[in-house]
PDB file of C-alpha atoms and ligand atoms in Angstrom:
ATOM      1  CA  UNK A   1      95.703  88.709  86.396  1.00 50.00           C
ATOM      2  CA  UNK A   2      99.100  89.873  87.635  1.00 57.00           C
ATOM      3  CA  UNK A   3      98.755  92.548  90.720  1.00 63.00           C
ATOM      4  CA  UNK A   4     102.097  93.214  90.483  1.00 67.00           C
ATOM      5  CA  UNK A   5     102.294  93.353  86.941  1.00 57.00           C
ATOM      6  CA  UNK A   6     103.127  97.616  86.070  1.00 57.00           C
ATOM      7  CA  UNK A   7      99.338  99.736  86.046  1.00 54.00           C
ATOM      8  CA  UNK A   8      98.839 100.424  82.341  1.00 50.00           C
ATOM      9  CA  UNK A   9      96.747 103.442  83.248  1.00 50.00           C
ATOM     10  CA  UNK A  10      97.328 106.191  81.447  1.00 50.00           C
ATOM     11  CA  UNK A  11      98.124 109.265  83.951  1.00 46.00           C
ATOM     12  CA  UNK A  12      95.485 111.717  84.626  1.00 45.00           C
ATOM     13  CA  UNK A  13      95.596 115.426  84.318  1.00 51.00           C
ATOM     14  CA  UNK A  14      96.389 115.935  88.280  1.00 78.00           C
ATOM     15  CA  UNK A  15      98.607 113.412  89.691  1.00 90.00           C
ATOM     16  CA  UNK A  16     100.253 115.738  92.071  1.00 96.00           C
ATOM     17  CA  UNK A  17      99.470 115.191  95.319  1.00 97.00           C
ATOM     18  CA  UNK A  18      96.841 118.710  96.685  1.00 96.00           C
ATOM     19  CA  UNK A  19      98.410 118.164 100.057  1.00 97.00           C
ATOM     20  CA  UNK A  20     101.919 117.670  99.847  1.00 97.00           C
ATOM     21  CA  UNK A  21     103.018 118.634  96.138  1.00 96.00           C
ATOM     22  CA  UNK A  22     104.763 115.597  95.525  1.00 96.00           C
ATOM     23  CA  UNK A  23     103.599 113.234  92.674  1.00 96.00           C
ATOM     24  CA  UNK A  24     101.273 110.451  93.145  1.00 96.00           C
ATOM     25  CA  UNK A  25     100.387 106.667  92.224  1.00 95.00           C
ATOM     26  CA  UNK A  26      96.887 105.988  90.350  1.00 95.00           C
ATOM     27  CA  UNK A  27      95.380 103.124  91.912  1.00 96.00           C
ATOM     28  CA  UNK A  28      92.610 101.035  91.181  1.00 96.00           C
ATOM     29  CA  UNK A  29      88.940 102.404  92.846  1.00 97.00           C
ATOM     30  CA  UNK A  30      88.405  98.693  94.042  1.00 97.00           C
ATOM     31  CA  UNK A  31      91.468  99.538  96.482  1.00 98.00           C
ATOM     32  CA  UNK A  32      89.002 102.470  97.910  1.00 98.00           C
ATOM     33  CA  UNK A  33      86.006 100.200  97.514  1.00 97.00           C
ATOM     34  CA  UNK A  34      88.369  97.713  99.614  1.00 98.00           C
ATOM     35  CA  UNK A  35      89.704  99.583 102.125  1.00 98.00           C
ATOM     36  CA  UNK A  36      87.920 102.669 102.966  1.00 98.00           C
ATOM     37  CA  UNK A  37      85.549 102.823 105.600  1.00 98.00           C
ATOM     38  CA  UNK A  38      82.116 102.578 105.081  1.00 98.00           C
ATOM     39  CA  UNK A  39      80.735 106.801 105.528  1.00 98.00           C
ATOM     40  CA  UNK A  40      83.926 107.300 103.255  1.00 98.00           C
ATOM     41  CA  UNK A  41      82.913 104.767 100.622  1.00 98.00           C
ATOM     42  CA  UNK A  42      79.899 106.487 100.636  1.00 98.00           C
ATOM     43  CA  UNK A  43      81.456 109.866  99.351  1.00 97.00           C
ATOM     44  CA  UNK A  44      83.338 108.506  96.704  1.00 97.00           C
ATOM     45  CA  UNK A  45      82.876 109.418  93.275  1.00 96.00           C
ATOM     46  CA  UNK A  46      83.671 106.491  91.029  1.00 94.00           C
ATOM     47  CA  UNK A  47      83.993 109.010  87.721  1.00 95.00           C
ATOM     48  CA  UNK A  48      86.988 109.978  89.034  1.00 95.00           C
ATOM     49  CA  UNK A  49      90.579 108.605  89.402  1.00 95.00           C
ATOM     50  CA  UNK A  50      92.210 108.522  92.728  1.00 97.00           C
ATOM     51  CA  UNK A  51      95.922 108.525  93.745  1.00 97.00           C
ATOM     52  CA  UNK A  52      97.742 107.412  96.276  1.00 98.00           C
ATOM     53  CA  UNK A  53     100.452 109.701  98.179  1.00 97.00           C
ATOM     54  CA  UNK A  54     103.575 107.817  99.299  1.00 96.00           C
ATOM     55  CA  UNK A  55     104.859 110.989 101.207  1.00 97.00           C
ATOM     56  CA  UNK A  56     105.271 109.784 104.966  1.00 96.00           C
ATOM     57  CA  UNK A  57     104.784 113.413 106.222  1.00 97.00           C
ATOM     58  CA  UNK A  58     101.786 113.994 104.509  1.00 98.00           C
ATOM     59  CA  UNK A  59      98.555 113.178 106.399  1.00 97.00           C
ATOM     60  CA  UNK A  60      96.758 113.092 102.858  1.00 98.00           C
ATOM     61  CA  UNK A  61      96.376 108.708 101.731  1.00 98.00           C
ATOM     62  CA  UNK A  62      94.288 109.509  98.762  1.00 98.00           C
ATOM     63  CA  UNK A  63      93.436 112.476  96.209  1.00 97.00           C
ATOM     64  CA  UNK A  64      90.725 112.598  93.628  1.00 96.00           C
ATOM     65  CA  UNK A  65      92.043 113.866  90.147  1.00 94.00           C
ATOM     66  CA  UNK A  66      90.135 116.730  90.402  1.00 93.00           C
ATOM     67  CA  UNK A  67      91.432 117.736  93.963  1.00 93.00           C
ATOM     68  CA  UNK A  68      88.198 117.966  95.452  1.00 93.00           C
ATOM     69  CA  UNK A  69      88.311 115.385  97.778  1.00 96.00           C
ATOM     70  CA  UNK A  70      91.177 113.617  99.778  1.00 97.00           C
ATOM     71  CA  UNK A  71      91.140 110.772 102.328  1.00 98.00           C
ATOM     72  CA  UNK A  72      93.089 110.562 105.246  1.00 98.00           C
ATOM     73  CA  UNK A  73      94.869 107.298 107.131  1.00 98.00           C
ATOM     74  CA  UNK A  74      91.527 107.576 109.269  1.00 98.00           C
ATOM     75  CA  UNK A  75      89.476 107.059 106.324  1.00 98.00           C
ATOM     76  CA  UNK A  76      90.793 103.568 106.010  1.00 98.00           C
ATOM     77  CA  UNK A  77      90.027 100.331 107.637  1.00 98.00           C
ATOM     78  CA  UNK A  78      93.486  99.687 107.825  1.00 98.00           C
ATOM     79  CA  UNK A  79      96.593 101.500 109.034  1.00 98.00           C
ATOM     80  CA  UNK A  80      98.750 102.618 106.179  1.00 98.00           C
ATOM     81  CA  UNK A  81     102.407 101.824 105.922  1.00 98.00           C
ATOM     82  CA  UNK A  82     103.640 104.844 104.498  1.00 97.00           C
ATOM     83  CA  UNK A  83     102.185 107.120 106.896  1.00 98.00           C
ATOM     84  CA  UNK A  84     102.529 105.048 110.268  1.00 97.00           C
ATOM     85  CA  UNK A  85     105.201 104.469 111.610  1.00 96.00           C
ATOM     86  CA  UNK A  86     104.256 101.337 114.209  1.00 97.00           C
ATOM     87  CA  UNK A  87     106.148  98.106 114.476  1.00 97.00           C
ATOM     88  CA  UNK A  88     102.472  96.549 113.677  1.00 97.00           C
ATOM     89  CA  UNK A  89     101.591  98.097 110.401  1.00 98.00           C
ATOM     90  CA  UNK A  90     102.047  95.690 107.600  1.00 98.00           C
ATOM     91  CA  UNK A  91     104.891  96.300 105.097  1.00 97.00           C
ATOM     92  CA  UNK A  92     103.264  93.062 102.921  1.00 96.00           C
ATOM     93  CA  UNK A  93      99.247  93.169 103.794  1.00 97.00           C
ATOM     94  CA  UNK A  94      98.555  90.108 101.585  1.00 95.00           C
ATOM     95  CA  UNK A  95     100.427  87.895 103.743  1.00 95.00           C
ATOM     96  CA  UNK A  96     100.362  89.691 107.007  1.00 95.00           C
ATOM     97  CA  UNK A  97     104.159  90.929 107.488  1.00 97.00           C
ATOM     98  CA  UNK A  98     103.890  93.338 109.991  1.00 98.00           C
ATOM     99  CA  UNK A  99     107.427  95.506 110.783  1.00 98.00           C
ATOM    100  CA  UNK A 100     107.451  93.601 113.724  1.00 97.00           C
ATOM    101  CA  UNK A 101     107.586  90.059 112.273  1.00 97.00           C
ATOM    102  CA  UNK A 102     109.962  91.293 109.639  1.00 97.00           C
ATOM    103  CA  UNK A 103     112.361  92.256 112.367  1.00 96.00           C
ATOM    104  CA  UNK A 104     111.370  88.543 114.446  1.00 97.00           C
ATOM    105  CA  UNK A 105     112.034  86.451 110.857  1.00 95.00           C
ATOM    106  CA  UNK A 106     115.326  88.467 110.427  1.00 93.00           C
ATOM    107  CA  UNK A 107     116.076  87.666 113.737  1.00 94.00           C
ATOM    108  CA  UNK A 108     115.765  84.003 113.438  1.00 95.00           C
ATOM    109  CA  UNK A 109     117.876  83.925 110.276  1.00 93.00           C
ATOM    110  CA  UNK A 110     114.928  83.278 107.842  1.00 93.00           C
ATOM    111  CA  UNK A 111     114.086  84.691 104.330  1.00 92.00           C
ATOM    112  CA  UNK A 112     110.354  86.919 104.638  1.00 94.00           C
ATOM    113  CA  UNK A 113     111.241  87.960 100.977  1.00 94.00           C
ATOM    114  CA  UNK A 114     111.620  84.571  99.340  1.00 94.00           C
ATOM    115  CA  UNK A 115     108.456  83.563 101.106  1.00 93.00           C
ATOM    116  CA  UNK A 116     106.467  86.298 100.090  1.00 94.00           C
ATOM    117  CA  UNK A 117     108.118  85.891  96.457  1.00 94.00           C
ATOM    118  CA  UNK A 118     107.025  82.206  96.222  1.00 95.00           C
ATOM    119  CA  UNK A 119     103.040  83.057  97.249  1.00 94.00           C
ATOM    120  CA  UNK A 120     103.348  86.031  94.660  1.00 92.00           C
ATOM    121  CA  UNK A 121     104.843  83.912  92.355  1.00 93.00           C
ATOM    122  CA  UNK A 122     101.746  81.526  93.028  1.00 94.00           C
ATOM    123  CA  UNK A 123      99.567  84.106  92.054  1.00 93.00           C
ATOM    124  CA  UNK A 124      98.005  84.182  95.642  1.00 94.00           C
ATOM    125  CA  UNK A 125      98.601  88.062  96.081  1.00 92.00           C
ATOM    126  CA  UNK A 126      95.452  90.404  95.938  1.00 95.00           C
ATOM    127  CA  UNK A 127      97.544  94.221  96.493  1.00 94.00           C
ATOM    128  CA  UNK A 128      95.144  95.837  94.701  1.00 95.00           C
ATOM    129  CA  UNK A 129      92.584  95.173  97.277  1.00 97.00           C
ATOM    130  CA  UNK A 130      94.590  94.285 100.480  1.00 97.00           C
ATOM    131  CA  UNK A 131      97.234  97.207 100.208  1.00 98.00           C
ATOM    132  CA  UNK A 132      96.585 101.013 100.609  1.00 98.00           C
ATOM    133  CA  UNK A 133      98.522 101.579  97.787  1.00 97.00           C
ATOM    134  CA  UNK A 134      97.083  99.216  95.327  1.00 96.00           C
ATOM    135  CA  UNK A 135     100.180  97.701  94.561  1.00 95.00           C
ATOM    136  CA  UNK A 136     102.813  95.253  95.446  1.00 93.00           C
ATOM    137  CA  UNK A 137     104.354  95.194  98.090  1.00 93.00           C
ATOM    138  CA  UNK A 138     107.436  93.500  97.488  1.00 93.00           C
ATOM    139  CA  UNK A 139     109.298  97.033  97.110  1.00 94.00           C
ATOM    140  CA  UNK A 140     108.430  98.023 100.462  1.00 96.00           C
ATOM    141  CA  UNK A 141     109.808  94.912 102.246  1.00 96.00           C
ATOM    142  CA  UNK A 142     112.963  95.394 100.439  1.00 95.00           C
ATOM    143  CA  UNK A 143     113.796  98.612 101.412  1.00 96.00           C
ATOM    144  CA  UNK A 144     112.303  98.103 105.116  1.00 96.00           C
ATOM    145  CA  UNK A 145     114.720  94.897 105.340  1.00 95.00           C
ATOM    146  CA  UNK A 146     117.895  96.877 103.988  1.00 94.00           C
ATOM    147  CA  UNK A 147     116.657  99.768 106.501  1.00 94.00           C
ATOM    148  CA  UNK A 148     117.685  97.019 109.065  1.00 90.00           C
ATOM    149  CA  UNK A 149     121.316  96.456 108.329  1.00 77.00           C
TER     150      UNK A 149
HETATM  151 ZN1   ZN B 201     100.745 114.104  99.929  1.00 58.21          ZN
END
């Protein structure tokens, strides 16, 4: 299976963020079942379909599609790169590229994205469980590394 293949979920009835209005990103429950910590991963309901909100001024990680329950960045075992702004979040969780060795490996005149590409490429990527959003990464670490210039 391709993780960074496009979800061919079909969208749910409320994909809209209940926090912030804006629109989010269905992910896979094995993400929650992943990352969540364990007295959340004991509330979740796994009927439902959860989202993921990209907003980075919204406090809200993940929404139920029935906007009864939403998860917070302290709900998670891991810190969550849209909503943190720390040199020692990961951008790519896979592979452990933290803002800060992004920034080193820049630095040092080397290529993070071509060596994340080639362990993608060799299928050795697992997004949908290592990364809050449930998705690839690769986006992320493009736009962080042209944030640079
Ligand atoms: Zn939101």
């Amino acid at each position: 299976m391709d993780c960074c293949a496009p979800s061919s979920k079909v969208e749910t009835a409320k994909t809209n963020c209940p926090s912030c209005g804006e629109k989010g990103k269905s992910v896979p429950l094995i993400t929650l079942k992943s990352l969540l910590t364990a007295s959340s991963l004991e509330t979740i309901e796994p009927e439902n379909t959860y989202s993921f909100c990209p907003t980075s001024s919204c406090n809200t990680v993940y929404f139920s599609d029935t906007h009864t329950q939403t998860f917070e960045e302290d709900a998670l075992k891991v810190p969550v790169f849209q909503k943190n702004s720390s040199l020692q979040v990961p951008v790519c969780y896979c592979f452990d590229w933290t803002r800060d060795r992004l920034i080193q490996s820049v630095n040092d005149n080397q290529r993070p994205i071509e060596h994340i590409k080639n362990h993608v490429q060799s299928n050795r990527c697992g997004c949908e469980v290592n990364n809050p959003q449930g998705a690839c990464c690769l986006g992320n670490v493009t736009a962080y590394l042209r944030s640079l210039n």
